[in-house]
């Protein structure tokens, strides 16, 4: 028997990027305790992220651990807007309805979006028209969104929420889904 094949570097890279989505579950927890603290942490994280990028690219200074982590997870040599979109999306979502809805926003980003990306990249397959999304990735998103909503909402509402958010994810390009998904989730939950 031979050694099991290891994951391709592109998949390992995507796993590392998506593991960084898990701390978004801290956002609703912080917001539940203090919206002021939540906003301070959010704005602080954005400034730190941009500062580390500026130090690395412009001044050639590295912040131990953080520079390596950000550099490894970045998709290219330029500023990766995904983390900024993510934080801004949660800041906006925190103003749309009750703070408890941020838990759903965190689930959609950390679980549904992450798994859609990992499934889509690892299994590949046909793409949705000219979009960068795959059928299998979008199906994974839809199923996980449905599983996440079915316990809390009627079946009709759960299906509707899952379908609309899957469409939002499919049509959001260039990491913009990090903004559109939390904002859309918060909006849909106040409209339900």
PDB file of N, CA, C and O in Angstrom, residues 12-27 45 49 65-75 80 82-83 86-87 90 106 109-111 113-114 118 178:
ATOM      1  N   UNK A  12      -5.002  23.141   0.307  1.00  0.00           N
ATOM      2  CA  UNK A  12      -4.466  23.463   1.632  1.00  0.00           C
ATOM      3  C   UNK A  12      -4.561  24.964   1.888  1.00  0.00           C
ATOM      4  O   UNK A  12      -4.912  25.396   2.980  1.00  0.00           O
ATOM      5  N   UNK A  13      -4.240  25.733   0.874  1.00  0.00           N
ATOM      6  CA  UNK A  13      -4.304  27.186   0.964  1.00  0.00           C
ATOM      7  C   UNK A  13      -5.738  27.634   1.255  1.00  0.00           C
ATOM      8  O   UNK A  13      -5.973  28.487   2.114  1.00  0.00           O
ATOM      9  N   UNK A  14      -6.699  27.043   0.561  1.00  0.00           N
ATOM     10  CA  UNK A  14      -8.100  27.411   0.757  1.00  0.00           C
ATOM     11  C   UNK A  14      -8.591  26.971   2.136  1.00  0.00           C
ATOM     12  O   UNK A  14      -9.364  27.685   2.782  1.00  0.00           O
ATOM     13  N   UNK A  15      -8.137  25.817   2.619  1.00  0.00           N
ATOM     14  CA  UNK A  15      -8.507  25.361   3.964  1.00  0.00           C
ATOM     15  C   UNK A  15      -8.005  26.369   4.998  1.00  0.00           C
ATOM     16  O   UNK A  15      -8.737  26.765   5.908  1.00  0.00           O
ATOM     17  N   UNK A  16      -6.757  26.822   4.836  1.00  0.00           N
ATOM     18  CA  UNK A  16      -6.199  27.813   5.766  1.00  0.00           C
ATOM     19  C   UNK A  16      -7.010  29.103   5.729  1.00  0.00           C
ATOM     20  O   UNK A  16      -7.330  29.685   6.765  1.00  0.00           O
ATOM     21  N   UNK A  17      -7.364  29.551   4.527  1.00  0.00           N
ATOM     22  CA  UNK A  17      -8.163  30.785   4.388  1.00  0.00           C
ATOM     23  C   UNK A  17      -9.525  30.617   5.064  1.00  0.00           C
ATOM     24  O   UNK A  17      -9.996  31.517   5.746  1.00  0.00           O
ATOM     25  N   UNK A  18     -10.142  29.482   4.865  1.00  0.00           N
ATOM     26  CA  UNK A  18     -11.488  29.278   5.408  1.00  0.00           C
ATOM     27  C   UNK A  18     -11.473  29.019   6.912  1.00  0.00           C
ATOM     28  O   UNK A  18     -12.453  29.315   7.594  1.00  0.00           O
ATOM     29  N   UNK A  19     -10.386  28.483   7.454  1.00  0.00           N
ATOM     30  CA  UNK A  19     -10.295  28.331   8.907  1.00  0.00           C
ATOM     31  C   UNK A  19     -10.300  29.695   9.590  1.00  0.00           C
ATOM     32  O   UNK A  19     -10.756  29.826  10.722  1.00  0.00           O
ATOM     33  N   UNK A  20      -9.822  30.712   8.867  1.00  0.00           N
ATOM     34  CA  UNK A  20      -9.839  32.061   9.426  1.00  0.00           C
ATOM     35  C   UNK A  20     -11.250  32.639   9.495  1.00  0.00           C
ATOM     36  O   UNK A  20     -11.467  33.687  10.102  1.00  0.00           O
ATOM     37  N   UNK A  21     -12.211  31.956   8.877  1.00  0.00           N
ATOM     38  CA  UNK A  21     -13.599  32.403   8.979  1.00  0.00           C
ATOM     39  C   UNK A  21     -14.238  31.966  10.300  1.00  0.00           C
ATOM     40  O   UNK A  21     -15.227  32.548  10.727  1.00  0.00           O
ATOM     41  N   UNK A  22     -13.688  30.949  10.947  1.00  0.00           N
ATOM     42  CA  UNK A  22     -14.295  30.430  12.176  1.00  0.00           C
ATOM     43  C   UNK A  22     -14.365  31.467  13.305  1.00  0.00           C
ATOM     44  O   UNK A  22     -15.363  31.497  14.031  1.00  0.00           O
ATOM     45  N   UNK A  23     -13.350  32.321  13.468  1.00  0.00           N
ATOM     46  CA  UNK A  23     -13.474  33.317  14.543  1.00  0.00           C
ATOM     47  C   UNK A  23     -14.641  34.299  14.380  1.00  0.00           C
ATOM     48  O   UNK A  23     -14.936  35.035  15.315  1.00  0.00           O
ATOM     49  N   UNK A  24     -15.321  34.303  13.232  1.00  0.00           N
ATOM     50  CA  UNK A  24     -16.476  35.211  13.100  1.00  0.00           C
ATOM     51  C   UNK A  24     -17.571  34.849  14.112  1.00  0.00           C
ATOM     52  O   UNK A  24     -18.426  35.686  14.383  1.00  0.00           O
ATOM     53  N   UNK A  25     -17.516  33.659  14.674  1.00  0.00           N
ATOM     54  CA  UNK A  25     -18.479  33.314  15.717  1.00  0.00           C
ATOM     55  C   UNK A  25     -18.246  34.136  16.990  1.00  0.00           C
ATOM     56  O   UNK A  25     -19.111  34.195  17.856  1.00  0.00           O
ATOM     57  N   UNK A  26     -17.084  34.781  17.097  1.00  0.00           N
ATOM     58  CA  UNK A  26     -16.846  35.692  18.220  1.00  0.00           C
ATOM     59  C   UNK A  26     -17.612  37.003  18.037  1.00  0.00           C
ATOM     60  O   UNK A  26     -17.942  37.666  19.017  1.00  0.00           O
ATOM     61  N   UNK A  27     -17.889  37.388  16.795  1.00  0.00           N
ATOM     62  CA  UNK A  27     -18.563  38.662  16.523  1.00  0.00           C
ATOM     63  C   UNK A  27     -19.932  38.750  17.191  1.00  0.00           C
ATOM     64  O   UNK A  27     -20.200  39.724  17.904  1.00  0.00           O
ATOM     65  N   UNK A  45      -9.717  45.770  14.028  1.00  0.00           N
ATOM     66  CA  UNK A  45      -9.228  44.684  13.177  1.00  0.00           C
ATOM     67  C   UNK A  45      -8.955  45.157  11.744  1.00  0.00           C
ATOM     68  O   UNK A  45      -7.967  44.760  11.132  1.00  0.00           O
ATOM     69  N   UNK A  49      -5.255  45.085  10.130  1.00  0.00           N
ATOM     70  CA  UNK A  49      -5.043  44.345   8.884  1.00  0.00           C
ATOM     71  C   UNK A  49      -4.398  45.239   7.817  1.00  0.00           C
ATOM     72  O   UNK A  49      -3.416  44.857   7.188  1.00  0.00           O
ATOM     73  N   UNK A  65       4.487  36.403  13.103  1.00  0.00           N
ATOM     74  CA  UNK A  65       3.317  35.532  12.986  1.00  0.00           C
ATOM     75  C   UNK A  65       2.209  36.129  12.118  1.00  0.00           C
ATOM     76  O   UNK A  65       1.757  35.496  11.180  1.00  0.00           O
ATOM     77  N   UNK A  66       1.767  37.348  12.403  1.00  0.00           N
ATOM     78  CA  UNK A  66       0.645  37.928  11.666  1.00  0.00           C
ATOM     79  C   UNK A  66       0.981  38.150  10.186  1.00  0.00           C
ATOM     80  O   UNK A  66       0.165  37.858   9.318  1.00  0.00           O
ATOM     81  N   UNK A  67       2.175  38.659   9.895  1.00  0.00           N
ATOM     82  CA  UNK A  67       2.554  38.887   8.502  1.00  0.00           C
ATOM     83  C   UNK A  67       2.586  37.576   7.738  1.00  0.00           C
ATOM     84  O   UNK A  67       2.082  37.486   6.621  1.00  0.00           O
ATOM     85  N   UNK A  68       3.168  36.540   8.344  1.00  0.00           N
ATOM     86  CA  UNK A  68       3.225  35.227   7.669  1.00  0.00           C
ATOM     87  C   UNK A  68       1.837  34.664   7.435  1.00  0.00           C
ATOM     88  O   UNK A  68       1.543  34.122   6.378  1.00  0.00           O
ATOM     89  N   UNK A  69       0.978  34.773   8.433  1.00  0.00           N
ATOM     90  CA  UNK A  69      -0.387  34.258   8.317  1.00  0.00           C
ATOM     91  C   UNK A  69      -1.143  34.970   7.204  1.00  0.00           C
ATOM     92  O   UNK A  69      -1.755  34.338   6.343  1.00  0.00           O
ATOM     93  N   UNK A  70      -1.101  36.286   7.211  1.00  0.00           N
ATOM     94  CA  UNK A  70      -1.803  37.067   6.188  1.00  0.00           C
ATOM     95  C   UNK A  70      -1.205  36.792   4.814  1.00  0.00           C
ATOM     96  O   UNK A  70      -1.924  36.610   3.833  1.00  0.00           O
ATOM     97  N   UNK A  71       0.123  36.729   4.741  1.00  0.00           N
ATOM     98  CA  UNK A  71       0.782  36.475   3.447  1.00  0.00           C
ATOM     99  C   UNK A  71       0.400  35.091   2.906  1.00  0.00           C
ATOM    100  O   UNK A  71       0.125  34.933   1.725  1.00  0.00           O
ATOM    101  N   UNK A  72       0.363  34.093   3.784  1.00  0.00           N
ATOM    102  CA  UNK A  72       0.026  32.740   3.344  1.00  0.00           C
ATOM    103  C   UNK A  72      -1.406  32.656   2.829  1.00  0.00           C
ATOM    104  O   UNK A  72      -1.690  31.978   1.852  1.00  0.00           O
ATOM    105  N   UNK A  73      -2.300  33.344   3.490  1.00  0.00           N
ATOM    106  CA  UNK A  73      -3.720  33.249   3.137  1.00  0.00           C
ATOM    107  C   UNK A  73      -4.139  34.183   2.006  1.00  0.00           C
ATOM    108  O   UNK A  73      -5.217  34.019   1.445  1.00  0.00           O
ATOM    109  N   UNK A  74      -3.295  35.125   1.674  1.00  0.00           N
ATOM    110  CA  UNK A  74      -3.630  36.075   0.621  1.00  0.00           C
ATOM    111  C   UNK A  74      -3.603  35.363  -0.733  1.00  0.00           C
ATOM    112  O   UNK A  74      -2.807  34.473  -0.966  1.00  0.00           O
ATOM    113  N   UNK A  75      -4.491  35.777  -1.634  1.00  0.00           N
ATOM    114  CA  UNK A  75      -4.571  35.140  -2.955  1.00  0.00           C
ATOM    115  C   UNK A  75      -3.600  35.736  -3.962  1.00  0.00           C
ATOM    116  O   UNK A  75      -3.364  35.162  -4.996  1.00  0.00           O
ATOM    117  N   UNK A  80      -5.680  41.980  -0.023  1.00  0.00           N
ATOM    118  CA  UNK A  80      -6.826  41.072  -0.110  1.00  0.00           C
ATOM    119  C   UNK A  80      -7.983  41.757   0.613  1.00  0.00           C
ATOM    120  O   UNK A  80      -7.947  41.945   1.828  1.00  0.00           O
ATOM    121  N   UNK A  82     -10.985  40.666   1.077  1.00  0.00           N
ATOM    122  CA  UNK A  82     -11.913  39.753   1.736  1.00  0.00           C
ATOM    123  C   UNK A  82     -12.087  40.017   3.223  1.00  0.00           C
ATOM    124  O   UNK A  82     -13.219  40.128   3.710  1.00  0.00           O
ATOM    125  N   UNK A  83     -10.998  40.112   4.008  1.00  0.00           N
ATOM    126  CA  UNK A  83     -11.167  40.369   5.441  1.00  0.00           C
ATOM    127  C   UNK A  83     -11.818  41.724   5.740  1.00  0.00           C
ATOM    128  O   UNK A  83     -12.582  41.849   6.701  1.00  0.00           O
ATOM    129  N   UNK A  86     -15.470  41.402   5.023  1.00  0.00           N
ATOM    130  CA  UNK A  86     -16.084  40.588   6.076  1.00  0.00           C
ATOM    131  C   UNK A  86     -16.407  41.438   7.304  1.00  0.00           C
ATOM    132  O   UNK A  86     -17.538  41.400   7.813  1.00  0.00           O
ATOM    133  N   UNK A  87     -15.450  42.203   7.759  1.00  0.00           N
ATOM    134  CA  UNK A  87     -15.677  43.001   8.958  1.00  0.00           C
ATOM    135  C   UNK A  87     -16.699  44.089   8.703  1.00  0.00           C
ATOM    136  O   UNK A  87     -17.592  44.321   9.528  1.00  0.00           O
ATOM    137  N   UNK A  90     -20.171  42.604   8.709  1.00  0.00           N
ATOM    138  CA  UNK A  90     -20.702  42.347  10.049  1.00  0.00           C
ATOM    139  C   UNK A  90     -21.051  43.644  10.775  1.00  0.00           C
ATOM    140  O   UNK A  90     -22.025  43.694  11.525  1.00  0.00           O
ATOM    141  N   UNK A 106     -22.916  34.664  11.046  1.00  0.00           N
ATOM    142  CA  UNK A 106     -21.662  33.944  11.291  1.00  0.00           C
ATOM    143  C   UNK A 106     -21.735  32.530  10.722  1.00  0.00           C
ATOM    144  O   UNK A 106     -20.782  32.043  10.102  1.00  0.00           O
ATOM    145  N   UNK A 109     -21.388  32.597   6.861  1.00  0.00           N
ATOM    146  CA  UNK A 109     -20.014  32.859   6.422  1.00  0.00           C
ATOM    147  C   UNK A 109     -19.069  31.717   6.794  1.00  0.00           C
ATOM    148  O   UNK A 109     -18.339  31.198   5.961  1.00  0.00           O
ATOM    149  N   UNK A 110     -19.063  31.350   8.071  1.00  0.00           N
ATOM    150  CA  UNK A 110     -18.066  30.394   8.566  1.00  0.00           C
ATOM    151  C   UNK A 110     -18.316  28.965   8.096  1.00  0.00           C
ATOM    152  O   UNK A 110     -17.376  28.225   7.838  1.00  0.00           O
ATOM    153  N   UNK A 111     -19.572  28.591   7.980  1.00  0.00           N
ATOM    154  CA  UNK A 111     -19.874  27.198   7.616  1.00  0.00           C
ATOM    155  C   UNK A 111     -20.285  27.081   6.148  1.00  0.00           C
ATOM    156  O   UNK A 111     -19.621  26.400   5.365  1.00  0.00           O
ATOM    157  N   UNK A 113     -20.465  29.298   3.470  1.00  0.00           N
ATOM    158  CA  UNK A 113     -19.567  29.855   2.459  1.00  0.00           C
ATOM    159  C   UNK A 113     -18.239  29.104   2.422  1.00  0.00           C
ATOM    160  O   UNK A 113     -17.717  28.802   1.344  1.00  0.00           O
ATOM    161  N   UNK A 114     -17.701  28.791   3.593  1.00  0.00           N
ATOM    162  CA  UNK A 114     -16.423  28.073   3.639  1.00  0.00           C
ATOM    163  C   UNK A 114     -16.530  26.696   2.998  1.00  0.00           C
ATOM    164  O   UNK A 114     -15.678  26.309   2.195  1.00  0.00           O
ATOM    165  N   UNK A 118     -14.637  25.119  -0.310  1.00  0.00           N
ATOM    166  CA  UNK A 118     -13.803  23.916  -0.223  1.00  0.00           C
ATOM    167  C   UNK A 118     -14.335  22.790  -1.099  1.00  0.00           C
ATOM    168  O   UNK A 118     -13.573  22.113  -1.792  1.00  0.00           O
ATOM    169  N   UNK A 178     -18.154  38.138   1.274  1.00  0.00           N
ATOM    170  CA  UNK A 178     -17.867  38.386   2.684  1.00  0.00           C
ATOM    171  C   UNK A 178     -18.658  39.586   3.207  1.00  0.00           C
ATOM    172  O   UNK A 178     -18.907  39.691   4.397  1.00  0.00           O
TER     173      UNK A 178
END
